[in-house]
CSV table of C-alpha atoms and ligand atoms in Angstrom, one decimal:
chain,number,residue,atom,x,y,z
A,1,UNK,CA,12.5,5.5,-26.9
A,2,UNK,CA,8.8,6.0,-27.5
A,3,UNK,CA,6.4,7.1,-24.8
A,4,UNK,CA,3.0,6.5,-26.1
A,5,UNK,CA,0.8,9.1,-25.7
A,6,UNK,CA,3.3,11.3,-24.0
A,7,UNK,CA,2.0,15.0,-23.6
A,8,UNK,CA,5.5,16.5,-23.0
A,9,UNK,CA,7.9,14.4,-25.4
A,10,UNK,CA,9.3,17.2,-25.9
A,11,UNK,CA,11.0,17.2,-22.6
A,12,UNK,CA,13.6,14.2,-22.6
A,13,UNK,CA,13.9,14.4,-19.3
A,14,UNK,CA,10.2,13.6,-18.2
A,15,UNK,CA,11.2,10.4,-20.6
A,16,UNK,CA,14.6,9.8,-18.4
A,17,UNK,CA,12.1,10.4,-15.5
A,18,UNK,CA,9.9,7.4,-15.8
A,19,UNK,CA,12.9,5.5,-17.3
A,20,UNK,CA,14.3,5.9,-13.6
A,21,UNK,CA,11.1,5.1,-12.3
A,22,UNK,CA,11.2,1.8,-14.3
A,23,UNK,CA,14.7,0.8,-13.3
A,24,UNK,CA,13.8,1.8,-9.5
A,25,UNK,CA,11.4,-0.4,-10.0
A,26,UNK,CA,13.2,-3.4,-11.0
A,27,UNK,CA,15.9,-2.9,-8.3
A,28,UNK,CA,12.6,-2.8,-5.4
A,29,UNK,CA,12.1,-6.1,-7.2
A,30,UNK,CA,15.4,-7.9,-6.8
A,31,UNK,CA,14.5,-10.1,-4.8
A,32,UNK,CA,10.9,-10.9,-7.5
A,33,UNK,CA,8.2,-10.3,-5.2
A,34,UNK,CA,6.8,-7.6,-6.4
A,35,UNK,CA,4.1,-8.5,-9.5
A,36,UNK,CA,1.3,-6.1,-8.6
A,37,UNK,CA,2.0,-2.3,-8.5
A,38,UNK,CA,-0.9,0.1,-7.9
A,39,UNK,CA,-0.4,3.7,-8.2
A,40,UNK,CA,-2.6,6.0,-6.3
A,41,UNK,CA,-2.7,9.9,-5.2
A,42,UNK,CA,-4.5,11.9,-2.5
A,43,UNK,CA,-6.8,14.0,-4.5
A,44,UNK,CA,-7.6,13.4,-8.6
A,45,UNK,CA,-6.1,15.1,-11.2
A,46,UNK,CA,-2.3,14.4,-9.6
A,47,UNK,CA,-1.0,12.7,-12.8
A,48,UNK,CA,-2.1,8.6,-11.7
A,49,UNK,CA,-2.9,7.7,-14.5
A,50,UNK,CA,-0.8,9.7,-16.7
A,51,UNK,CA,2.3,8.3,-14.6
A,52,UNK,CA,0.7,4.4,-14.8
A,53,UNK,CA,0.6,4.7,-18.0
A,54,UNK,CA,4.0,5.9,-19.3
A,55,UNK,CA,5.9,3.4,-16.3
A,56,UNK,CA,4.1,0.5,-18.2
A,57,UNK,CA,5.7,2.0,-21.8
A,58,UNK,CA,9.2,2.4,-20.5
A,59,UNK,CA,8.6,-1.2,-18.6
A,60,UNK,CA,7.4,-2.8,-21.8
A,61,UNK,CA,10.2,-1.2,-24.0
A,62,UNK,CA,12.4,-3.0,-21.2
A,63,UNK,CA,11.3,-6.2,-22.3
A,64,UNK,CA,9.2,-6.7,-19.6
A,65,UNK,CA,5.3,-8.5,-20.2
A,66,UNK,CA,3.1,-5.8,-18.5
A,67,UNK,CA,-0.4,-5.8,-18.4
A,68,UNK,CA,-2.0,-2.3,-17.5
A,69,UNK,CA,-6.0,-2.8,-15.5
A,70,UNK,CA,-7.8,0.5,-15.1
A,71,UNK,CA,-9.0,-0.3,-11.6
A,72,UNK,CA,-10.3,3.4,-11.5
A,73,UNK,CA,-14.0,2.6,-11.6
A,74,UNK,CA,-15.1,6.2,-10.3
A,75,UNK,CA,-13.4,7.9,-13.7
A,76,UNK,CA,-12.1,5.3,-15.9
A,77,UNK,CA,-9.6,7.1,-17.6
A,78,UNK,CA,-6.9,4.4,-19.0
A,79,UNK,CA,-9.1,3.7,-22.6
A,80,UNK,CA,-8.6,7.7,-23.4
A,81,UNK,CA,-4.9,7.9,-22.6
A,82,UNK,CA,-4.4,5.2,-25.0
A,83,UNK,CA,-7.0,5.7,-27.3
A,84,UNK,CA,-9.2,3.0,-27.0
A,85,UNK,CA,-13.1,2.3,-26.6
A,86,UNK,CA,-14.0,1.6,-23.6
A,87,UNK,CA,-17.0,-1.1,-25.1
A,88,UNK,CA,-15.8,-3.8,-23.1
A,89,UNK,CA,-13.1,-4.6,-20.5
A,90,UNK,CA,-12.6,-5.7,-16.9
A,91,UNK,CA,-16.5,-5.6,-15.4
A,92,UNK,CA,-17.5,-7.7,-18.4
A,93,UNK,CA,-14.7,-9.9,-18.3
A,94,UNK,CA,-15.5,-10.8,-14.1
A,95,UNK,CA,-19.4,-11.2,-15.4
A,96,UNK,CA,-18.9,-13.2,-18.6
A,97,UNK,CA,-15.7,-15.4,-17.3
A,98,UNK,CA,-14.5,-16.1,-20.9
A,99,UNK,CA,-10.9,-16.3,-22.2
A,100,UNK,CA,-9.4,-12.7,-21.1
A,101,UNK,CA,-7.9,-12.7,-24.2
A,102,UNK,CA,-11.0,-11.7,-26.1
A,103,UNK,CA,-11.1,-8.6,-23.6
A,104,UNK,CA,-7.7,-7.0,-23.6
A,105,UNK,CA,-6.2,-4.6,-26.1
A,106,UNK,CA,-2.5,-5.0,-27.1
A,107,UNK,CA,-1.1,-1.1,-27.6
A,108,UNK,CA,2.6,-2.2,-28.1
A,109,UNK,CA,5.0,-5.3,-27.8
A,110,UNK,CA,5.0,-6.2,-24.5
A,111,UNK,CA,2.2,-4.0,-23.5
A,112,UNK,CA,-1.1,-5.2,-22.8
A,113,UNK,CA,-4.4,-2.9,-21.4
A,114,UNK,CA,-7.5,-4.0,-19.4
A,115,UNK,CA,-9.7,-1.0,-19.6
A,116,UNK,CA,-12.3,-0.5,-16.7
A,117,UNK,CA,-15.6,-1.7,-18.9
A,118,UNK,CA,-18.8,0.0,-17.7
A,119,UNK,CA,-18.8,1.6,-15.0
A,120,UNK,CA,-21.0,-0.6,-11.9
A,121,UNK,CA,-22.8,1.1,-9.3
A,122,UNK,CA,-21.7,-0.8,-6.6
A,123,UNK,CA,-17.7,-0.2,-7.6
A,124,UNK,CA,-16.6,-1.0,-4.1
A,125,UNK,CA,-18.7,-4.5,-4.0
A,126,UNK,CA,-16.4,-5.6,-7.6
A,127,UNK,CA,-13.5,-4.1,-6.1
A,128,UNK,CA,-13.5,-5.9,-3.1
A,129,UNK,CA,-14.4,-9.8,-4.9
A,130,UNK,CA,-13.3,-12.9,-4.9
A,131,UNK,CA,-13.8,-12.9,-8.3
A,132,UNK,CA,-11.6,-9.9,-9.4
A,133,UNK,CA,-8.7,-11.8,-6.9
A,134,UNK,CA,-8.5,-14.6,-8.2
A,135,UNK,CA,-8.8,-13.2,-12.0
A,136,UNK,CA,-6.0,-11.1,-11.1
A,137,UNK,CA,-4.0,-13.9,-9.9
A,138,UNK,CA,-4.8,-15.7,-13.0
A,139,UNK,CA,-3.8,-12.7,-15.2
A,140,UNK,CA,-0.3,-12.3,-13.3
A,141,UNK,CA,0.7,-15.9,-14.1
A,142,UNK,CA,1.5,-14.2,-17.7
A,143,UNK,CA,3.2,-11.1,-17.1
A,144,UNK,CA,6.2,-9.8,-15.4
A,145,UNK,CA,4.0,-7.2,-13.5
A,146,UNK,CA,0.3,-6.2,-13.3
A,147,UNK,CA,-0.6,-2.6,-12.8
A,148,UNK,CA,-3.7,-0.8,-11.8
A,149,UNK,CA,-5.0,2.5,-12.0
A,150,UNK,CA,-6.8,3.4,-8.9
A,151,UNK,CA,-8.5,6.4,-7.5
A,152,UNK,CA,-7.6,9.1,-5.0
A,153,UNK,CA,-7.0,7.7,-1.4
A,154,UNK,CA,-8.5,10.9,0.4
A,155,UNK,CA,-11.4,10.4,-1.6
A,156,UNK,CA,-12.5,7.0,-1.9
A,157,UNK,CA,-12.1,4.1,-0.4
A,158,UNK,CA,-11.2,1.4,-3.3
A,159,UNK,CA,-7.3,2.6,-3.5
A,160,UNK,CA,-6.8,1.1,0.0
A,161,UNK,CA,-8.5,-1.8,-1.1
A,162,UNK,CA,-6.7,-2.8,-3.8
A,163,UNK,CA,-3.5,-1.9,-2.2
A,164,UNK,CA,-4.4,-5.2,-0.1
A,165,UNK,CA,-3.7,-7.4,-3.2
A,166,UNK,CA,-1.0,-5.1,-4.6
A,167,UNK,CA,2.5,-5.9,-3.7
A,168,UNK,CA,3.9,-2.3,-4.3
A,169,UNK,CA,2.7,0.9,-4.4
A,170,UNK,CA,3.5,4.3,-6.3
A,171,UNK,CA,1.7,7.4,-4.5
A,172,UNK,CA,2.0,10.5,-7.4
A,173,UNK,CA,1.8,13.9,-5.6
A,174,UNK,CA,0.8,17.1,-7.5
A,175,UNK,CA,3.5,19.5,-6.5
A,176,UNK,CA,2.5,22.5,-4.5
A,177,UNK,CA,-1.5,21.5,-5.2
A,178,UNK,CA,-2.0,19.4,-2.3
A,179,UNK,CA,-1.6,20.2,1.2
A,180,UNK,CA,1.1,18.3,3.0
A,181,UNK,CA,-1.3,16.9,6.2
A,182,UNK,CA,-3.8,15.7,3.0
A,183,UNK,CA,-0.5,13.6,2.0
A,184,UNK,CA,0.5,12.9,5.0
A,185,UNK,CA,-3.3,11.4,5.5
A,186,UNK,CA,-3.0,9.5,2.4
A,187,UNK,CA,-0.2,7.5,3.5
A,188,UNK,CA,-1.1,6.6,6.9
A,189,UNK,CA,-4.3,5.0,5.4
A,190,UNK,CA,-2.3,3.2,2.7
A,191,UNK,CA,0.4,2.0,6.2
A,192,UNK,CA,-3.0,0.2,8.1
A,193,UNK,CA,-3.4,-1.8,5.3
A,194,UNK,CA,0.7,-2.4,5.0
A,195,UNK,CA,0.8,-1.0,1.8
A,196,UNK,CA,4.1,-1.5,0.5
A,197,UNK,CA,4.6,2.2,-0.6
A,198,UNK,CA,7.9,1.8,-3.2
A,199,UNK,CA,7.9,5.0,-4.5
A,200,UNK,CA,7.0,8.7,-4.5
A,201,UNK,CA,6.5,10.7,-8.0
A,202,UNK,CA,6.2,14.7,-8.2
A,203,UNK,CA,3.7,15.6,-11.0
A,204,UNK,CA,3.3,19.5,-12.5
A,205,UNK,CA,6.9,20.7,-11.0
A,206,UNK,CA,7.8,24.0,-12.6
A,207,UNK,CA,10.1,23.6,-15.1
A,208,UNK,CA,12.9,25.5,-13.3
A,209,UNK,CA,12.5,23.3,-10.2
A,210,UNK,CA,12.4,19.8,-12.1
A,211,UNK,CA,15.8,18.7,-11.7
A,212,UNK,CA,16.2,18.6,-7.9
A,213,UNK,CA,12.0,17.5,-7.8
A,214,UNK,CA,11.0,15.5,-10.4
A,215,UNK,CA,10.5,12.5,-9.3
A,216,UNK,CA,11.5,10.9,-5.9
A,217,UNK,CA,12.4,7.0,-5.0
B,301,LIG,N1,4.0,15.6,-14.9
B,301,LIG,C1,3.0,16.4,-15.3
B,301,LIG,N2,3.2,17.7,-15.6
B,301,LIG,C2,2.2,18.5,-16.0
B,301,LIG,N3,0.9,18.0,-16.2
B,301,LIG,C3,0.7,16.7,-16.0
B,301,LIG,C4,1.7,15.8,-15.5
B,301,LIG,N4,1.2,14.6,-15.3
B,301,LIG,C5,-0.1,14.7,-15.7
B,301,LIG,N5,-0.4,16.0,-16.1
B,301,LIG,C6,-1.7,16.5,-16.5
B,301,LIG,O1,-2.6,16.6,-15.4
B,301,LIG,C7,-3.9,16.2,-15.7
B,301,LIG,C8,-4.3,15.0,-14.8
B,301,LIG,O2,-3.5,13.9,-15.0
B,301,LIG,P1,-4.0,12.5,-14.8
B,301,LIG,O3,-2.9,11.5,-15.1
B,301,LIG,O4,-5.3,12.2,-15.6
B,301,LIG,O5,-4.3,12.5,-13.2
B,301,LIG,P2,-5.2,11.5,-12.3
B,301,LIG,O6,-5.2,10.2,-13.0
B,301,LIG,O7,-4.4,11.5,-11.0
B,301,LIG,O8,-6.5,12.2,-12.1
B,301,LIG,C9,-3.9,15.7,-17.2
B,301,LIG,O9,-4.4,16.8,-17.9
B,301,LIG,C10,-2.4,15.5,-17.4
B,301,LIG,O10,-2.1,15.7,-18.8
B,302,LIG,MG1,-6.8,9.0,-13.5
């Protein structure tokens, strides 16, 4: 099993970790109505995209078709986990509306990325389109899931926004860094919009807690 661009291969556990998360995944899906998965956090740095990132590996390695859209238009961060330029991708895609295939960068069978592009001004106005809907929804019809990188909820308010046309969501959690009511903040927002929150993963646990903390489902 390769994660790509794992930090902390060294740990075979962090890579049974998001193999879990993977096959939680699929048995939330059992019933195949989930195709869009968002993850999103309270506050930044709480391992998003890092987590995104590595699910969509292990999910590809599964033989699934995933296609991974950096939907965090405040820090763009999907093109340096994976090594890519970030020249071109989503924002020019919605403007130019020519074949997506010219836009998106293939990192591994099975794995497909749609970096962010550059960044607009008005982040919320693309975020909130018809046109990034219904490009989505033309995207999905080949893959078995679509996932986005999004912001922090407690921060912003795109991550709420996209959990409106995302059918499950993954809320990471920076163990010990954030304060509970912040979490507890976070989700309450995400339930207004009936965000279908699937999942719960703990980021930076101390080694000698991981076992019992890891990750939760
Ligand atoms: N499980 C983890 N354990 C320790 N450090 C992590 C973990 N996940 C992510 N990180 C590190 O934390 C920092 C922020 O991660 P990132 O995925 O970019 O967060 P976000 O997208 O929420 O801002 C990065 O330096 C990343 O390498
Ligand atoms: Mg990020």
């Amino acid at each position: 099993m390769k994660v790509h661009s794992l930090r902390y291969e060294q740990d075979i556990r962090i890579v049974e970790a998001y193999r879990k998360l993977a096959l939680n995944l699929e048995y939330a899906n059992v019933d195949g109505n989930i195709k869009t998965v968002m993850v999103t956090s309270s506050m930044k740095d709480e391992g998003k995209t890092t987590t995104i990132s590595n699910i969509a590996c292990v999910m590809s390695e599964l033989n699934k078709k995933i296609l991974l859209i950096d939907l965090d238009l405040r820090k763009p961060s999907i093109h340096k986990h994976f090594g890519l330029t970030n020249g071109y991708g989503l924002t020019d895609l919605l403007l130019n509306k020519s074949d997506y295939k010219n836009y998106i960068h293939n990192i591994q069978p099975g794995l497909d990325v749609l970096t962010s592009g550059r960044v607009p001004s008005n982040s919320t106005e693309v975020i909130n389109s018809r046109a990034i809907k219904d490009l989505i929804k033309e995207l999905a019809v080949s893959y078995d899931y679509v996932f986005f990188d999004t912001p922090p909820v407690a921060l912003v308010s795109d991550p709420v926004n996209i959990a409106v046309y995302s059918d499950a969501v993954i809320l990471t959690i920076a163990y010990s860094e954030v304060d509970k009511e912040i979490i507890k903040k976070s989700i309450d927002i995400l339930k207004q919009v009936n965000a279908n929150i699937i999942g719960t993963v703990f980021n930076k646990v101390p080694v000698n807690k991981r076992d019992k903390h890891y990750y939760y489902y």
